[in-house]
Amino acid sequence: MSWREAAQPVRMQRVAVLAPADLLRDVLVRVADAGVVQFEPDGRGGEAARRLHRVRSGDVAPKLAASRPDLDALEGAGRSDLLAGEAELEGHLSAAVRHGAVAGLVGWCPTPDLPGLTANLTAVGGAVVPLPMPVGVDPPTLLRSKGPVHRSFAGLVRTYGTVAYPDVDPTMAAGVAYVLMFGMMFGDAGHGLLLMAAGVTLAIGRPGRLARWRPAWPFVAGAGFTGILFGLLYGEFFGPTGVLPVLWLAPLAEPVRLLTAAVGSGAVLLSVAYAVAIINRWREGGPRLAVYASSGIAGAALFLGIGSVAGGLYLSSDALAVAGAGVAVMGLVLAGIGFFAAAAGGGAAGALQAGVQVFDAVVRVGSNLISFARLAAFGLTHSALGWLVWLGTATLFGTGLLGAFAAVGLFVVGNALSFALEALVAGIQALRLEFYELFSRVFAVEGRPFQPWHVPTEGAASSGEAS
């Protein structure tokens, strides 16, 4: 698989599942067991649905019988699982298009699963016919599962929305950006070790009550690793205890330098977000959308131009400032054209609307970049809490035996509270930056998730499952 294929959702194929009308149930049972086809919305329910309503007791996991069952016997035995499966099957059977002796349904199937599905259905007299993609309708999205790290980071993207089918899969980049931002705010090697230990505990799955959180272990361990990394750079180990030397800067001693680094990190992350956004706009609407969209080349030029002007003023470089101003003006013009073209009605009202949107775009670029200053602000807060706990500990420790016991208690309790508070705050703030500053550029349209119909056949191993 090439890197381009790995960076986009699984390719989908529009298909028609066909069978002789009298064999359609057998074919659909195999489709359900394979779990790799998403059909259009179900049709109406039938006799099984009515019987299920009479015997249902809470939620049940539906199953299907390999051969047509006796519904009276299922109701009498209270087999709500098989009745639930038959009810779903009835819905699809009623939605099937029939022409003479042939019946079929239309749906979506991942391209890699087509050969296996075709062979499976051919064995019982069915067929899978590839269909052309419908104009103006994007397929559902299925992101590739690339291992435990990718699955752990995927929750970030799913929480925000579903990646549109033509777009780049941003899962790994989003996860890396999140843990780096978290670590910059949570920079303490001791606290990072505790968080990494929590990740290892989740990976082991013990105690048993933590087993359901096991898929999140790479996310937690990654956040702990970056906390350790920035703790080493800051010289923090459960506060400024002097255990570690300062490899880069001490936050409380050099807050301006830390603030500059935070804003610079934000500029790099925004640049990556714009690059991905340009690719997405091109795939969604072609070169015109990529050029004129505020999250495309127009917005990237405005961002780059404003950054160059700021850099020129900071470095006293007139040439850089003038060049940046030119690039920013070009971005404003392109964005204005795009806003005007999208405005309803055009004319003076459209021009006014476009002008307001251009002004908003300029304000957003500046505010989004400055928003990354919170990486420094909350990093300073973490360091200040660690310093207060360590100062109190050192002061109590020199006041006798009772003071030594009090110092140990303060050190343990203070670090526990600092760890809990800062882990929560850093986690929320990193999520806020991810969603509002980065994802708001990467995503312009939302896709729909691939939701294959999957009902296992009773007494048979599932022949396939959506990844």
CSV table of C-alpha atoms in Angstrom, one decimal:
chain,number,residue,atom,x,y,z
A,1,MET,CA,0.0,0.0,0.0
A,2,SER,CA,1.4,3.4,-1.0
A,3,TRP,CA,1.5,6.3,1.5
A,4,ARG,CA,-1.2,8.1,-0.5
A,5,GLU,CA,-3.6,5.2,-0.1
A,6,ALA,CA,-2.7,4.9,3.6
A,7,ALA,CA,-3.6,8.6,4.1
A,8,GLN,CA,-7.1,8.4,2.8
A,9,PRO,CA,-10.3,6.4,3.8
A,10,VAL,CA,-10.8,2.9,2.4
A,11,ARG,CA,-12.0,3.0,-1.2
A,12,MET,CA,-15.7,2.2,-1.6
A,13,GLN,CA,-17.6,0.6,-4.5
A,14,ARG,CA,-21.3,1.1,-5.2
A,15,VAL,CA,-22.7,-2.4,-5.7
A,16,ALA,CA,-26.0,-4.2,-6.5
A,17,VAL,CA,-26.5,-7.5,-4.6
A,18,LEU,CA,-28.6,-9.7,-7.0
A,19,ALA,CA,-30.2,-13.1,-6.6
A,20,PRO,CA,-33.1,-15.1,-7.9
A,21,ALA,CA,-36.1,-13.9,-5.9
A,22,ASP,CA,-36.6,-17.3,-4.2
A,23,LEU,CA,-32.9,-17.3,-3.1
A,24,LEU,CA,-32.7,-13.7,-1.9
A,25,ARG,CA,-33.1,-14.7,1.7
A,26,ASP,CA,-30.2,-17.1,1.6
A,27,VAL,CA,-28.0,-14.5,-0.1
A,28,LEU,CA,-28.9,-11.8,2.4
A,29,VAL,CA,-28.1,-14.1,5.3
A,30,ARG,CA,-24.6,-14.4,3.9
A,31,VAL,CA,-24.3,-10.7,3.3
A,32,ALA,CA,-25.4,-10.1,6.9
A,33,ASP,CA,-22.9,-12.6,8.2
A,34,ALA,CA,-20.1,-11.1,6.2
A,35,GLY,CA,-20.8,-7.6,7.5
A,36,VAL,CA,-19.2,-5.6,4.7
A,37,VAL,CA,-22.2,-4.1,2.9
A,38,GLN,CA,-24.1,-1.0,3.8
A,39,PHE,CA,-27.6,-1.0,2.2
A,40,GLU,CA,-29.9,1.9,1.8
A,41,PRO,CA,-32.5,2.5,4.6
A,42,ASP,CA,-34.5,-0.6,5.5
A,43,GLY,CA,-38.1,-1.1,4.2
A,44,ARG,CA,-41.1,-1.8,6.4
A,45,GLY,CA,-41.1,-4.5,9.1
A,46,GLY,CA,-43.1,-7.7,8.8
A,47,GLU,CA,-44.4,-10.6,10.8
A,48,ALA,CA,-41.1,-11.1,12.6
A,49,ALA,CA,-41.1,-7.5,13.8
A,50,ARG,CA,-44.6,-7.8,15.2
A,51,ARG,CA,-43.7,-11.0,17.1
A,52,LEU,CA,-40.5,-9.4,18.4
A,53,HIS,CA,-42.5,-6.6,19.8
A,54,ARG,CA,-44.5,-9.1,21.8
A,55,VAL,CA,-41.5,-11.0,23.3
A,56,ARG,CA,-38.8,-8.4,23.5
A,57,SER,CA,-37.3,-7.9,26.9
A,58,GLY,CA,-34.6,-5.2,26.7
A,59,ASP,CA,-31.9,-4.9,24.1
A,60,VAL,CA,-30.8,-8.1,22.4
A,61,ALA,CA,-28.0,-8.9,20.0
A,62,PRO,CA,-29.7,-10.0,16.7
A,63,LYS,CA,-28.9,-13.3,15.1
A,64,LEU,CA,-30.0,-15.1,11.9
A,65,ALA,CA,-30.9,-18.7,11.3
A,66,ALA,CA,-29.1,-20.2,8.3
A,67,SER,CA,-32.5,-21.5,6.9
A,68,ARG,CA,-35.9,-19.9,7.1
A,69,PRO,CA,-37.1,-20.5,10.7
A,70,ASP,CA,-40.6,-21.1,12.1
A,71,LEU,CA,-41.7,-17.8,13.6
A,72,ASP,CA,-44.3,-19.4,15.8
A,73,ALA,CA,-41.6,-21.7,17.3
A,74,LEU,CA,-39.3,-18.7,17.8
A,75,GLU,CA,-42.0,-16.7,19.6
A,76,GLY,CA,-42.9,-19.7,21.7
A,77,ALA,CA,-39.3,-20.2,22.7
A,78,GLY,CA,-38.8,-16.5,23.4
A,79,ARG,CA,-35.9,-16.3,20.9
A,80,SER,CA,-35.9,-12.5,20.7
A,81,ASP,CA,-32.4,-12.6,19.2
A,82,LEU,CA,-33.5,-14.6,16.2
A,83,LEU,CA,-36.7,-12.7,15.9
A,84,ALA,CA,-34.6,-9.4,15.9
A,85,GLY,CA,-32.4,-10.8,13.1
A,86,GLU,CA,-35.5,-11.9,11.1
A,87,ALA,CA,-37.0,-8.4,11.6
A,88,GLU,CA,-34.0,-6.7,10.1
A,89,LEU,CA,-33.9,-9.2,7.3
A,90,GLU,CA,-37.6,-8.6,6.5
A,91,GLY,CA,-36.9,-4.9,6.2
A,92,HIS,CA,-34.2,-5.5,3.6
A,93,LEU,CA,-36.4,-8.0,1.7
A,94,SER,CA,-39.2,-5.5,1.5
A,95,ALA,CA,-36.9,-2.8,0.2
A,96,ALA,CA,-35.5,-5.1,-2.6
A,97,VAL,CA,-36.2,-4.1,-6.2
A,98,ARG,CA,-37.8,-7.0,-8.1
A,99,HIS,CA,-37.8,-7.5,-11.9
A,100,GLY,CA,-39.2,-10.7,-13.1
A,101,ALA,CA,-37.5,-13.6,-11.3
A,102,VAL,CA,-34.6,-11.4,-10.1
A,103,ALA,CA,-34.4,-9.3,-7.0
A,104,GLY,CA,-31.7,-7.1,-5.6
A,105,LEU,CA,-30.6,-4.3,-3.3
A,106,VAL,CA,-28.1,-1.4,-3.8
A,107,GLY,CA,-25.4,-0.5,-1.3
A,108,TRP,CA,-21.8,0.2,-0.6
A,109,CYS,CA,-18.9,-2.2,-0.1
A,110,PRO,CA,-15.2,-1.6,0.7
A,111,THR,CA,-13.2,-2.4,-2.5
A,112,PRO,CA,-10.8,-4.8,-0.7
A,113,ASP,CA,-13.8,-6.9,0.5
A,114,LEU,CA,-15.4,-7.2,-2.9
A,115,PRO,CA,-13.6,-10.4,-4.1
A,116,GLY,CA,-14.4,-12.3,-0.9
A,117,LEU,CA,-18.0,-11.1,-0.9
A,118,THR,CA,-18.4,-12.1,-4.5
A,119,ALA,CA,-17.1,-15.6,-4.0
A,120,ASN,CA,-19.3,-16.0,-0.9
A,121,LEU,CA,-22.5,-15.1,-2.6
A,122,THR,CA,-21.8,-17.0,-5.8
A,123,ALA,CA,-21.8,-20.2,-3.8
A,124,VAL,CA,-25.5,-19.7,-3.0
A,125,GLY,CA,-26.6,-18.3,-6.4
A,126,GLY,CA,-26.1,-14.6,-5.7
A,127,ALA,CA,-24.0,-12.0,-7.5
A,128,VAL,CA,-22.4,-8.7,-6.8
A,129,VAL,CA,-22.4,-6.2,-9.6
A,130,PRO,CA,-20.3,-3.0,-9.4
A,131,LEU,CA,-22.2,0.1,-10.2
A,132,PRO,CA,-21.0,3.6,-11.3
A,133,MET,CA,-20.6,6.2,-8.6
A,134,PRO,CA,-23.8,8.4,-8.4
A,135,VAL,CA,-23.2,12.0,-9.3
A,136,GLY,CA,-23.1,14.4,-6.4
A,137,VAL,CA,-23.2,11.7,-3.7
A,138,ASP,CA,-20.1,10.8,-1.8
A,139,PRO,CA,-19.7,7.2,-0.5
A,140,PRO,CA,-19.7,6.5,3.3
A,141,THR,CA,-16.4,6.8,5.1
A,142,LEU,CA,-14.4,3.9,6.6
A,143,LEU,CA,-11.0,4.9,8.0
A,144,ARG,CA,-8.3,2.3,7.8
A,145,SER,CA,-7.4,0.5,11.1
A,146,LYS,CA,-3.6,0.7,11.3
A,147,GLY,CA,-3.0,-0.7,14.7
A,148,PRO,CA,-3.6,0.2,18.3
A,149,VAL,CA,-2.0,3.6,18.1
A,150,HIS,CA,-4.2,4.7,15.2
A,151,ARG,CA,-7.3,3.3,16.9
A,152,SER,CA,-6.5,5.1,20.1
A,153,PHE,CA,-6.0,8.5,18.3
A,154,ALA,CA,-9.1,7.9,16.1
A,155,GLY,CA,-11.4,8.9,19.0
A,156,LEU,CA,-10.2,12.5,18.6
A,157,VAL,CA,-11.4,12.7,15.0
A,158,ARG,CA,-14.7,10.8,15.7
A,159,THR,CA,-15.5,13.2,18.5
A,160,TYR,CA,-15.3,16.1,16.1
A,161,GLY,CA,-17.1,14.5,13.2
A,162,THR,CA,-16.8,12.0,10.4
A,163,VAL,CA,-14.1,12.6,7.8
A,164,ALA,CA,-15.5,13.3,4.4
A,165,TYR,CA,-14.9,10.5,1.9
A,166,PRO,CA,-12.5,12.5,-0.4
A,167,ASP,CA,-10.5,14.0,2.5
A,168,VAL,CA,-7.2,13.0,4.0
A,169,ASP,CA,-7.4,10.8,7.1
A,170,PRO,CA,-5.8,13.2,9.8
A,171,THR,CA,-5.9,10.7,12.6
A,172,MET,CA,-2.2,10.2,13.2
A,173,ALA,CA,-1.3,13.8,12.7
A,174,ALA,CA,-4.1,14.9,15.0
A,175,GLY,CA,-3.0,12.5,17.7
A,176,VAL,CA,0.7,13.5,17.6
A,177,ALA,CA,-0.3,17.2,17.7
A,178,TYR,CA,-2.5,16.6,20.7
A,179,VAL,CA,0.0,14.8,22.8
A,180,LEU,CA,2.7,17.4,21.9
A,181,MET,CA,0.5,20.3,23.0
A,182,PHE,CA,-0.5,18.3,26.2
A,183,GLY,CA,3.1,17.7,27.0
A,184,MET,CA,4.1,21.4,26.6
A,185,MET,CA,1.4,22.3,29.2
A,186,PHE,CA,2.1,19.2,31.4
A,187,GLY,CA,5.9,19.4,31.4
A,188,ASP,CA,7.0,17.5,34.5
A,189,ALA,CA,9.0,14.3,34.2
A,190,GLY,CA,7.6,12.9,37.5
A,191,HIS,CA,4.0,13.5,36.6
A,192,GLY,CA,4.7,12.2,33.1
A,193,LEU,CA,6.1,9.0,34.5
A,194,LEU,CA,2.9,8.5,36.5
A,195,LEU,CA,0.8,9.1,33.4
A,196,MET,CA,2.9,6.7,31.4
A,197,ALA,CA,2.5,4.1,34.2
A,198,ALA,CA,-1.3,4.6,33.9
A,199,GLY,CA,-1.0,3.9,30.2
A,200,VAL,CA,1.0,0.7,30.8
A,201,THR,CA,-1.6,-0.4,33.4
A,202,LEU,CA,-4.4,0.1,30.8
A,203,ALA,CA,-2.3,-1.9,28.2
A,204,ILE,CA,-2.1,-4.8,30.7
A,205,GLY,CA,-5.8,-4.6,31.4
A,206,ARG,CA,-5.5,-5.3,35.1
A,207,PRO,CA,-7.4,-4.8,37.2
A,208,GLY,CA,-10.4,-6.2,35.2
A,209,ARG,CA,-12.5,-3.1,35.7
A,210,LEU,CA,-10.0,-1.1,33.5
A,211,ALA,CA,-10.3,-3.6,30.6
A,212,ARG,CA,-12.9,-1.5,28.7
A,213,TRP,CA,-10.4,1.4,28.7
A,214,ARG,CA,-7.6,-0.7,27.3
A,215,PRO,CA,-7.8,0.7,23.7
A,216,ALA,CA,-6.9,4.2,25.0
A,217,TRP,CA,-3.5,3.1,26.4
A,218,PRO,CA,-1.4,4.4,23.5
A,219,PHE,CA,-3.1,7.8,23.9
A,220,VAL,CA,-2.5,8.0,27.6
A,221,ALA,CA,1.1,6.6,27.3
A,222,GLY,CA,1.9,9.1,24.5
A,223,ALA,CA,0.7,12.0,26.7
A,224,GLY,CA,2.8,10.7,29.5
A,225,PHE,CA,5.9,10.4,27.2
A,226,THR,CA,5.6,14.0,26.0
A,227,GLY,CA,5.1,15.1,29.7
A,228,ILE,CA,8.4,13.4,30.5
A,229,LEU,CA,10.1,15.0,27.4
A,230,PHE,CA,9.1,18.5,28.3
A,231,GLY,CA,9.8,17.9,32.0
A,232,LEU,CA,13.4,17.1,31.0
A,233,LEU,CA,13.5,20.2,28.9
A,234,TYR,CA,12.1,22.3,31.8
A,235,GLY,CA,14.2,20.6,34.5
A,236,GLU,CA,11.0,19.6,36.4
A,237,PHE,CA,10.6,16.4,38.4
A,238,PHE,CA,7.7,16.7,40.8
A,239,GLY,CA,8.4,20.4,40.6
A,240,PRO,CA,11.7,22.2,40.6
A,241,THR,CA,13.3,19.7,43.0
A,242,GLY,CA,16.8,20.0,41.4
A,243,VAL,CA,16.8,16.3,40.5
A,244,LEU,CA,17.0,17.2,36.8
A,245,PRO,CA,19.1,19.9,35.1
A,246,VAL,CA,17.3,22.5,32.9
A,247,LEU,CA,18.0,21.4,29.3
A,248,TRP,CA,16.1,24.2,27.6
A,249,LEU,CA,14.5,26.7,29.9
A,250,ALA,CA,12.9,27.0,33.3
A,251,PRO,CA,9.3,28.2,32.6
A,252,LEU,CA,9.1,30.6,35.6
A,253,ALA,CA,12.5,32.1,34.9
A,254,GLU,CA,11.9,32.7,31.2
A,255,PRO,CA,8.2,33.1,30.6
A,256,VAL,CA,8.6,35.4,27.5
A,257,ARG,CA,10.8,32.8,25.8
A,258,LEU,CA,8.3,30.1,26.6
A,259,LEU,CA,5.5,32.3,25.2
A,260,THR,CA,7.4,32.9,22.0
A,261,ALA,CA,8.0,29.1,21.6
A,262,ALA,CA,4.3,28.4,22.2
A,263,VAL,CA,3.2,30.9,19.5
A,264,GLY,CA,5.9,29.6,17.1
A,265,SER,CA,4.6,26.0,17.7
A,266,GLY,CA,1.1,27.2,16.9
A,267,ALA,CA,2.3,28.7,13.7
A,268,VAL,CA,3.9,25.4,12.7
A,269,LEU,CA,0.7,23.4,13.5
A,270,LEU,CA,-1.5,25.9,11.7
A,271,SER,CA,0.8,25.6,8.6
A,272,VAL,CA,0.3,21.9,8.6
A,273,ALA,CA,-3.4,22.3,9.0
A,274,TYR,CA,-3.5,24.7,6.0
A,275,ALA,CA,-1.5,22.2,3.9
A,276,VAL,CA,-4.0,19.4,4.7
A,277,ALA,CA,-6.9,21.7,4.2
A,278,ILE,CA,-5.7,22.7,0.7
A,279,ILE,CA,-5.5,19.0,-0.3
A,280,ASN,CA,-9.0,18.4,1.1
A,281,ARG,CA,-10.5,21.4,-0.7
A,282,TRP,CA,-8.9,20.3,-4.0
A,283,ARG,CA,-10.4,16.8,-3.5
A,284,GLU,CA,-13.8,18.2,-2.5
A,285,GLY,CA,-14.3,20.8,-5.2
A,286,GLY,CA,-11.3,20.9,-7.5
A,287,PRO,CA,-8.7,23.7,-8.0
A,288,ARG,CA,-11.3,26.5,-7.8
A,289,LEU,CA,-12.4,25.7,-4.3
A,290,ALA,CA,-8.7,25.0,-3.3
A,291,VAL,CA,-7.7,28.5,-4.5
A,292,TYR,CA,-10.5,30.6,-3.2
A,293,ALA,CA,-11.6,28.9,0.0
A,294,SER,CA,-10.7,30.7,3.2
A,295,SER,CA,-9.3,27.4,4.4
A,296,GLY,CA,-7.5,26.8,1.1
A,297,ILE,CA,-4.7,28.7,-0.7
A,298,ALA,CA,-6.4,32.1,0.0
A,299,GLY,CA,-6.4,31.5,3.7
A,300,ALA,CA,-2.9,30.0,3.7
A,301,ALA,CA,-1.6,33.1,1.8
A,302,LEU,CA,-3.2,35.4,4.3
A,303,PHE,CA,-1.7,33.5,7.2
A,304,LEU,CA,1.7,33.3,5.6
A,305,GLY,CA,1.6,37.0,4.7
A,306,ILE,CA,0.6,38.2,8.2
A,307,GLY,CA,3.2,36.0,9.7
A,308,SER,CA,5.9,37.3,7.4
A,309,VAL,CA,4.9,40.9,8.2
A,310,ALA,CA,5.2,40.2,11.9
A,311,GLY,CA,8.5,38.4,11.4
A,312,GLY,CA,9.8,41.4,9.3
A,313,LEU,CA,8.9,43.9,12.1
A,314,TYR,CA,10.4,41.7,14.8
A,315,LEU,CA,13.6,41.2,12.8
A,316,SER,CA,13.7,44.8,11.5
A,317,SER,CA,13.6,43.4,7.9
A,318,ASP,CA,11.8,45.8,5.6
A,319,ALA,CA,12.1,43.3,2.7
A,320,LEU,CA,10.4,40.5,4.6
A,321,ALA,CA,7.6,42.8,5.8
A,322,VAL,CA,6.9,44.2,2.4
A,323,ALA,CA,6.9,40.7,0.8
A,324,GLY,CA,4.6,39.5,3.5
A,325,ALA,CA,2.2,42.4,3.0
A,326,GLY,CA,2.0,41.5,-0.7
A,327,VAL,CA,1.3,37.9,0.0
A,328,ALA,CA,-1.4,38.9,2.6
A,329,VAL,CA,-3.1,41.2,0.1
A,330,MET,CA,-3.1,38.4,-2.5
A,331,GLY,CA,-4.8,36.2,0.1
A,332,LEU,CA,-7.3,38.8,0.9
A,333,VAL,CA,-8.2,39.3,-2.8
A,334,LEU,CA,-8.6,35.6,-3.4
A,335,ALA,CA,-10.7,35.1,-0.2
A,336,GLY,CA,-12.8,38.1,-1.1
A,337,ILE,CA,-13.5,36.6,-4.6
A,338,GLY,CA,-14.5,33.3,-3.0
A,339,PHE,CA,-16.8,34.9,-0.5
A,340,PHE,CA,-18.4,37.1,-3.1
A,341,ALA,CA,-19.0,34.1,-5.4
A,342,ALA,CA,-20.7,32.2,-2.5
A,343,ALA,CA,-22.8,35.1,-1.4
A,344,ALA,CA,-26.5,34.9,-2.1
A,345,GLY,CA,-27.7,37.4,-4.6
A,346,GLY,CA,-24.4,39.1,-5.5
A,347,GLY,CA,-24.4,42.8,-6.1
A,348,ALA,CA,-23.9,45.4,-3.4
A,349,ALA,CA,-25.3,43.1,-0.7
A,350,GLY,CA,-22.9,40.3,-1.8
A,351,ALA,CA,-20.0,42.6,-1.8
A,352,LEU,CA,-20.8,43.9,1.7
A,353,GLN,CA,-21.2,40.3,3.0
A,354,ALA,CA,-17.9,39.3,1.4
A,355,GLY,CA,-16.2,42.4,3.0
A,356,VAL,CA,-17.4,41.4,6.5
A,357,GLN,CA,-16.3,37.8,5.9
A,358,VAL,CA,-12.8,39.0,4.8
A,359,PHE,CA,-12.5,41.1,7.9
A,360,ASP,CA,-13.6,38.1,10.0
A,361,ALA,CA,-10.9,36.0,8.3
A,362,VAL,CA,-8.2,38.4,9.2
A,363,VAL,CA,-9.3,38.6,12.8
A,364,ARG,CA,-9.5,34.8,13.0
A,365,VAL,CA,-6.0,34.3,11.7
A,366,GLY,CA,-4.6,36.5,14.4
A,367,SER,CA,-6.8,35.2,17.2
A,368,ASN,CA,-6.2,31.6,16.2
A,369,LEU,CA,-2.4,32.1,16.3
A,370,ILE,CA,-2.4,34.0,19.6
A,371,SER,CA,-4.7,31.3,21.1
A,372,PHE,CA,-1.6,29.0,21.1
A,373,ALA,CA,-0.2,31.2,23.9
A,374,ARG,CA,-2.2,29.1,26.2
A,375,LEU,CA,0.4,26.4,25.8
A,376,ALA,CA,2.8,28.7,27.6
A,377,ALA,CA,0.2,30.0,30.0
A,378,PHE,CA,-0.8,26.6,31.3
A,379,GLY,CA,2.8,25.4,31.3
A,380,LEU,CA,3.6,28.3,33.6
A,381,THR,CA,0.6,27.4,35.8
A,382,HIS,CA,1.8,23.8,36.1
A,383,SER,CA,5.3,25.0,37.0
A,384,ALA,CA,4.0,27.5,39.5
A,385,LEU,CA,1.9,24.8,41.3
A,386,GLY,CA,5.0,22.6,41.4
A,387,TRP,CA,7.1,25.4,42.8
A,388,LEU,CA,4.6,26.2,45.5
A,389,VAL,CA,4.4,22.6,46.6
A,390,TRP,CA,8.2,22.3,46.6
A,391,LEU,CA,8.7,25.6,48.5
A,392,GLY,CA,6.2,24.5,51.2
A,393,THR,CA,7.9,21.1,51.4
A,394,ALA,CA,11.4,22.5,51.8
A,395,THR,CA,10.2,25.0,54.4
A,396,LEU,CA,8.4,22.4,56.5
A,397,PHE,CA,11.3,19.9,56.3
A,398,GLY,CA,13.6,22.1,58.3
A,399,THR,CA,11.3,22.5,61.3
A,400,GLY,CA,12.0,19.2,63.1
A,401,LEU,CA,10.6,15.7,63.0
A,402,LEU,CA,7.0,16.7,63.0
A,403,GLY,CA,7.7,19.2,60.2
A,404,ALA,CA,9.4,16.4,58.2
A,405,PHE,CA,6.3,14.3,58.4
A,406,ALA,CA,4.2,17.3,57.4
A,407,ALA,CA,6.6,18.0,54.5
A,408,VAL,CA,6.2,14.5,53.1
A,409,GLY,CA,2.4,14.7,53.4
A,410,LEU,CA,2.4,18.1,51.6
A,411,PHE,CA,4.7,16.8,48.9
A,412,VAL,CA,2.5,13.8,48.2
A,413,VAL,CA,-0.9,15.5,48.5
A,414,GLY,CA,0.2,18.6,46.7
A,415,ASN,CA,1.7,16.7,43.8
A,416,ALA,CA,-1.5,14.5,43.6
A,417,LEU,CA,-3.7,17.6,43.4
A,418,SER,CA,-1.4,19.3,40.9
A,419,PHE,CA,-1.3,16.2,38.8
A,420,ALA,CA,-5.1,15.8,38.7
A,421,LEU,CA,-5.8,19.4,38.1
A,422,GLU,CA,-3.2,20.0,35.4
A,423,ALA,CA,-4.0,16.7,33.6
A,424,LEU,CA,-7.6,17.8,33.4
A,425,VAL,CA,-6.8,21.4,32.3
A,426,ALA,CA,-4.1,20.4,29.8
A,427,GLY,CA,-6.3,17.7,28.3
A,428,ILE,CA,-9.2,20.1,27.8
A,429,GLN,CA,-7.0,23.0,26.5
A,430,ALA,CA,-5.2,20.7,24.0
A,431,LEU,CA,-8.6,19.4,22.8
A,432,ARG,CA,-9.8,23.0,22.4
A,433,LEU,CA,-6.8,24.0,20.3
A,434,GLU,CA,-7.2,20.8,18.2
A,435,PHE,CA,-10.9,21.4,17.5
A,436,TYR,CA,-11.1,25.2,17.1
A,437,GLU,CA,-7.8,26.1,15.6
A,438,LEU,CA,-6.8,23.0,13.6
A,439,PHE,CA,-9.8,20.9,12.7
A,440,SER,CA,-11.9,24.0,11.8
A,441,ARG,CA,-9.5,24.4,8.9
A,442,VAL,CA,-9.0,20.8,7.9
A,443,PHE,CA,-12.8,20.0,7.9
A,444,ALA,CA,-15.2,22.0,5.7
A,445,VAL,CA,-17.8,19.3,5.1
A,446,GLU,CA,-18.7,16.3,7.1
A,447,GLY,CA,-19.0,12.8,5.8
A,448,ARG,CA,-21.2,9.9,6.9
A,449,PRO,CA,-19.8,6.8,8.6
A,450,PHE,CA,-19.8,3.5,6.9
A,451,GLN,CA,-22.3,1.4,8.8
A,452,PRO,CA,-22.4,-2.1,7.3
A,453,TRP,CA,-25.3,-4.5,8.0
A,454,HIS,CA,-23.9,-7.2,10.2
A,455,VAL,CA,-25.9,-9.9,11.9
A,456,PRO,CA,-24.1,-13.2,12.6
A,457,THR,CA,-25.5,-16.5,11.6
A,458,GLU,CA,-26.4,-18.7,14.6
A,459,GLY,CA,-24.0,-21.7,14.9
A,460,ALA,CA,-21.6,-20.4,12.3
A,461,ALA,CA,-18.3,-18.5,12.5
A,462,SER,CA,-18.7,-15.0,11.1
A,463,SER,CA,-17.2,-15.0,7.6
A,464,GLY,CA,-16.2,-11.4,7.6
A,465,GLU,CA,-16.4,-8.2,9.6
A,466,ALA,CA,-15.9,-4.5,8.8
A,467,SER,CA,-12.6,-3.3,10.0
